[in-house]
PDB file of C-alpha atoms in Angstrom:
ATOM      1  CA  MET A  21      -5.481  19.177  17.200  1.00  0.00           C
ATOM      2  CA  MET A  22      -3.921  18.932  13.987  1.00  0.00           C
ATOM      3  CA  ASP A  23      -1.127  16.612  15.544  1.00  0.00           C
ATOM      4  CA  LYS A  24      -3.985  14.120  16.594  1.00  0.00           C
ATOM      5  CA  VAL A  25      -5.680  14.238  13.329  1.00  0.00           C
ATOM      6  CA  ALA A  26      -2.493  13.155  11.546  1.00  0.00           C
ATOM      7  CA  TYR A  27      -1.667  10.786  14.073  1.00  0.00           C
ATOM      8  CA  TRP A  28      -4.994   8.905  13.699  1.00  0.00           C
ATOM      9  CA  VAL A  29      -5.228   9.295   9.764  1.00  0.00           C
ATOM     10  CA  GLU A  30      -1.074   7.908   9.869  1.00  0.00           C
ATOM     11  CA  ILE A  31      -2.343   4.598  11.976  1.00  0.00           C
ATOM     12  CA  SER A  32      -4.950   4.051  10.152  1.00  0.00           C
ATOM     13  CA  ASP A  33      -2.610   4.060   6.476  1.00  0.00           C
ATOM     14  CA  TYR A  34      -0.079   1.456   8.446  1.00  0.00           C
ATOM     15  CA  ASP A  35      -4.113  -0.646   9.034  1.00  0.00           C
ATOM     16  CA  PHE A  36      -4.793  -0.771   5.179  1.00  0.00           C
ATOM     17  CA  ASP A  37      -1.387  -1.839   4.110  1.00  0.00           C
ATOM     18  CA  THR A  38      -1.787  -4.339   6.989  1.00  0.00           C
ATOM     19  CA  ALA A  39      -4.623  -5.481   5.402  1.00  0.00           C
ATOM     20  CA  LYS A  40      -2.943  -5.356   2.090  1.00  0.00           C
ATOM     21  CA  ALA A  41      -0.135  -8.123   3.190  1.00  0.00           C
ATOM     22  CA  MET A  42      -3.011 -10.018   4.896  1.00  0.00           C
ATOM     23  CA  LEU A  43      -4.406 -10.620   1.715  1.00  0.00           C
ATOM     24  CA  ALA A  44      -1.362 -10.950  -0.148  1.00  0.00           C
ATOM     25  CA  THR A  45      -0.684 -14.073   2.457  1.00  0.00           C
ATOM     26  CA  LYS A  46      -4.241 -15.358   2.781  1.00  0.00           C
ATOM     27  CA  ARG A  47      -5.933 -14.774   6.387  1.00  0.00           C
ATOM     28  CA  TYR A  48      -8.630 -13.372   4.994  1.00  0.00           C
ATOM     29  CA  LEU A  49      -9.666 -13.183   8.911  1.00  0.00           C
ATOM     30  CA  TYR A  50      -7.531 -10.156   8.991  1.00  0.00           C
ATOM     31  CA  VAL A  51      -8.746  -8.218   5.990  1.00  0.00           C
ATOM     32  CA  GLY A  52     -11.547  -7.512   7.366  1.00  0.00           C
ATOM     33  CA  PHE A  53     -10.177  -6.653  11.199  1.00  0.00           C
ATOM     34  CA  MET A  54      -7.728  -5.035  10.013  1.00  0.00           C
ATOM     35  CA  CYS A  55     -10.473  -3.051   7.463  1.00  0.00           C
ATOM     36  CA  HIS A  56     -12.707  -2.158  10.880  1.00  0.00           C
ATOM     37  CA  GLN A  57      -9.733  -0.434  12.270  1.00  0.00           C
ATOM     38  CA  VAL A  58      -8.927   1.250   8.834  1.00  0.00           C
ATOM     39  CA  VAL A  59     -12.050   2.841   9.321  1.00  0.00           C
ATOM     40  CA  GLU A  60     -12.344   3.216  12.578  1.00  0.00           C
ATOM     41  CA  LYS A  61      -9.374   5.217  13.048  1.00  0.00           C
ATOM     42  CA  LEU A  62     -10.121   7.096  10.366  1.00  0.00           C
ATOM     43  CA  LEU A  63     -13.307   8.538  11.516  1.00  0.00           C
ATOM     44  CA  LYS A  64     -11.308   9.023  15.384  1.00  0.00           C
ATOM     45  CA  ALA A  65      -9.509  11.423  12.604  1.00  0.00           C
ATOM     46  CA  TYR A  66     -12.505  13.488  11.249  1.00  0.00           C
ATOM     47  CA  TRP A  67     -14.170  13.256  15.383  1.00  0.00           C
ATOM     48  CA  SER A  68     -11.221  15.346  16.227  1.00  0.00           C
ATOM     49  CA  LYS A  69     -11.074  17.188  13.338  1.00  0.00           C
ATOM     50  CA  MET A  70     -14.935  18.340  13.430  1.00  0.00           C
ATOM     51  CA  LEU A  71     -15.653  17.811  17.558  1.00  0.00           C
ATOM     52  CA  GLU A  72     -11.616  19.116  18.696  1.00  0.00           C
ATOM     53  CA  GLU A  73     -11.734  16.508  21.384  1.00  0.00           C
ATOM     54  CA  PRO A  74     -10.320  13.057  21.810  1.00  0.00           C
ATOM     55  CA  PRO A  75     -13.220  10.461  20.018  1.00  0.00           C
ATOM     56  CA  LEU A  76     -14.517   8.150  22.734  1.00  0.00           C
ATOM     57  CA  LYS A  77     -12.684   4.827  23.027  1.00  0.00           C
ATOM     58  CA  ILE A  78     -15.512   3.276  21.303  1.00  0.00           C
ATOM     59  CA  HIS A  79     -15.497   0.656  18.341  1.00  0.00           C
ATOM     60  CA  HIS A  80     -18.424   1.333  16.765  1.00  0.00           C
ATOM     61  CA  LEU A  81     -18.725   2.807  13.473  1.00  0.00           C
ATOM     62  CA  ALA A  82     -21.995   3.943  12.902  1.00  0.00           C
ATOM     63  CA  ARG A  83     -21.782   5.502  16.610  1.00  0.00           C
ATOM     64  CA  LEU A  84     -17.979   7.198  15.254  1.00  0.00           C
ATOM     65  CA  ALA A  85     -20.310   8.131  12.661  1.00  0.00           C
ATOM     66  CA  GLU A  86     -23.671   9.655  13.951  1.00  0.00           C
ATOM     67  CA  LYS A  87     -21.166  11.566  16.964  1.00  0.00           C
ATOM     68  CA  SER A  88     -19.135  12.703  15.136  1.00  0.00           C
ATOM     69  CA  GLY A  89     -21.396  14.669  12.873  1.00  0.00           C
ATOM     70  CA  LEU A  90     -20.340  12.620   9.538  1.00  0.00           C
ATOM     71  CA  THR A  91     -23.338  10.798   9.106  1.00  0.00           C
ATOM     72  CA  ASN A  92     -24.890  13.640   7.690  1.00  0.00           C
ATOM     73  CA  GLU A  93     -22.800  13.690   4.701  1.00  0.00           C
ATOM     74  CA  LEU A  94     -22.395   9.463   4.174  1.00  0.00           C
ATOM     75  CA  SER A  95     -24.256   7.955   1.365  1.00  0.00           C
ATOM     76  CA  GLU A  96     -27.074   5.295   1.748  1.00  0.00           C
ATOM     77  CA  GLY A  97     -23.457   2.782   0.041  1.00  0.00           C
ATOM     78  CA  GLN A  98     -21.367   4.448   2.929  1.00  0.00           C
ATOM     79  CA  PHE A  99     -23.665   3.295   5.339  1.00  0.00           C
ATOM     80  CA  ALA A 100     -24.110  -0.179   4.182  1.00  0.00           C
ATOM     81  CA  PHE A 101     -21.204  -0.888   4.441  1.00  0.00           C
ATOM     82  CA  ILE A 102     -19.588   0.546   7.570  1.00  0.00           C
ATOM     83  CA  ASP A 103     -22.789  -2.159   8.793  1.00  0.00           C
ATOM     84  CA  GLU A 104     -20.600  -4.427   6.715  1.00  0.00           C
ATOM     85  CA  LEU A 105     -17.300  -4.037   8.810  1.00  0.00           C
ATOM     86  CA  GLU A 106     -19.183  -3.538  12.186  1.00  0.00           C
ATOM     87  CA  PRO A 107     -18.787  -7.249  12.812  1.00  0.00           C
ATOM     88  CA  LEU A 108     -15.700  -7.765  11.808  1.00  0.00           C
ATOM     89  CA  ASN A 109     -13.701  -6.166  14.672  1.00  0.00           C
ATOM     90  CA  ILE A 110     -15.263  -7.697  18.059  1.00  0.00           C
ATOM     91  CA  GLU A 111     -16.564 -10.675  16.665  1.00  0.00           C
ATOM     92  CA  ALA A 112     -12.991 -11.694  15.156  1.00  0.00           C
ATOM     93  CA  ARG A 113     -11.598 -11.671  17.758  1.00  0.00           C
ATOM     94  CA  TYR A 114     -13.774 -14.574  19.597  1.00  0.00           C
ATOM     95  CA  PRO A 115     -12.885 -18.236  18.494  1.00  0.00           C
ATOM     96  CA  ALA A 116     -16.905 -19.292  18.726  1.00  0.00           C
ATOM     97  CA  TYR A 117     -17.244 -16.896  15.355  1.00  0.00           C
ATOM     98  CA  LYS A 118     -13.774 -17.384  13.691  1.00  0.00           C
ATOM     99  CA  GLU A 119     -15.310 -20.064  12.098  1.00  0.00           C
ATOM    100  CA  GLN A 120     -18.180 -18.780  11.108  1.00  0.00           C
ATOM    101  CA  LEU A 121     -16.154 -15.334   9.868  1.00  0.00           C
ATOM    102  CA  ALA A 122     -13.935 -18.279   7.874  1.00  0.00           C
ATOM    103  CA  ARG A 123     -17.114 -18.723   5.457  1.00  0.00           C
ATOM    104  CA  LYS A 124     -17.837 -15.198   4.720  1.00  0.00           C
ATOM    105  CA  LEU A 125     -14.247 -13.902   4.399  1.00  0.00           C
ATOM    106  CA  THR A 126     -13.541 -15.414   1.852  1.00  0.00           C
ATOM    107  CA  PRO A 127     -10.846 -14.326  -1.349  1.00  0.00           C
ATOM    108  CA  ASN A 128     -12.853 -11.964  -3.367  1.00  0.00           C
ATOM    109  CA  TYR A 129     -15.539 -11.052  -0.282  1.00  0.00           C
ATOM    110  CA  CYS A 130     -12.044  -9.387   1.130  1.00  0.00           C
ATOM    111  CA  GLU A 131     -10.771  -7.898  -2.281  1.00  0.00           C
ATOM    112  CA  TRP A 132     -13.919  -6.324  -2.487  1.00  0.00           C
ATOM    113  CA  LEU A 133     -13.626  -5.430   1.639  1.00  0.00           C
ATOM    114  CA  LEU A 134      -9.957  -3.653   0.340  1.00  0.00           C
ATOM    115  CA  ASN A 135     -11.749  -1.701  -2.778  1.00  0.00           C
ATOM    116  CA  LYS A 136     -14.440  -0.800  -0.754  1.00  0.00           C
ATOM    117  CA  THR A 137     -12.515   0.577   2.170  1.00  0.00           C
ATOM    118  CA  ASN A 138     -10.015   1.609   0.140  1.00  0.00           C
ATOM    119  CA  GLU A 139     -12.734   4.514  -1.308  1.00  0.00           C
ATOM    120  CA  PHE A 140     -13.925   5.486   1.900  1.00  0.00           C
ATOM    121  CA  ARG A 141     -10.326   6.465   2.931  1.00  0.00           C
ATOM    122  CA  THR A 142     -10.032   8.200  -0.427  1.00  0.00           C
ATOM    123  CA  TRP A 143     -13.547   9.969   1.148  1.00  0.00           C
ATOM    124  CA  ILE A 144     -12.742  10.873   4.143  1.00  0.00           C
ATOM    125  CA  LYS A 145      -9.696  12.100   3.460  1.00  0.00           C
ATOM    126  CA  LEU A 146     -10.576  14.907   1.237  1.00  0.00           C
ATOM    127  CA  LYS A 147     -12.777  15.896   3.456  1.00  0.00           C
ATOM    128  CA  LEU A 148      -9.743  15.903   6.217  1.00  0.00           C
ATOM    129  CA  SER A 149      -7.986  17.999   4.077  1.00  0.00           C
ATOM    130  CA  SER A 150     -10.611  20.373   3.351  1.00  0.00           C
TER     131      SER A 150
END
């Protein structure tokens, strides 16, 4: 199962680099989407480690955290961040929501998203290595 954990971490790292590239090229809609992907894949890595089974094929971050038993260890700030990321996955894919999201995904907000994503990455990677 550790191979599965490493797999999820590796692709989350790739997605984080992609989020940074999207910020640099001012593709703000995709910064949010990729930050969601980073956290989703790290939650799936945690699931794989703790439950020693493949994670559910879902994108709902709070549910992944709950089902893997991580909710007891999340701070209020981390819960709030997960809630902030949640709509950036599905809604970013549909044209009706893109304009609404584009107004929210400013350069400053995207930088904040990247910083919070990186904080979460660091925290969960420490948990995965222990």
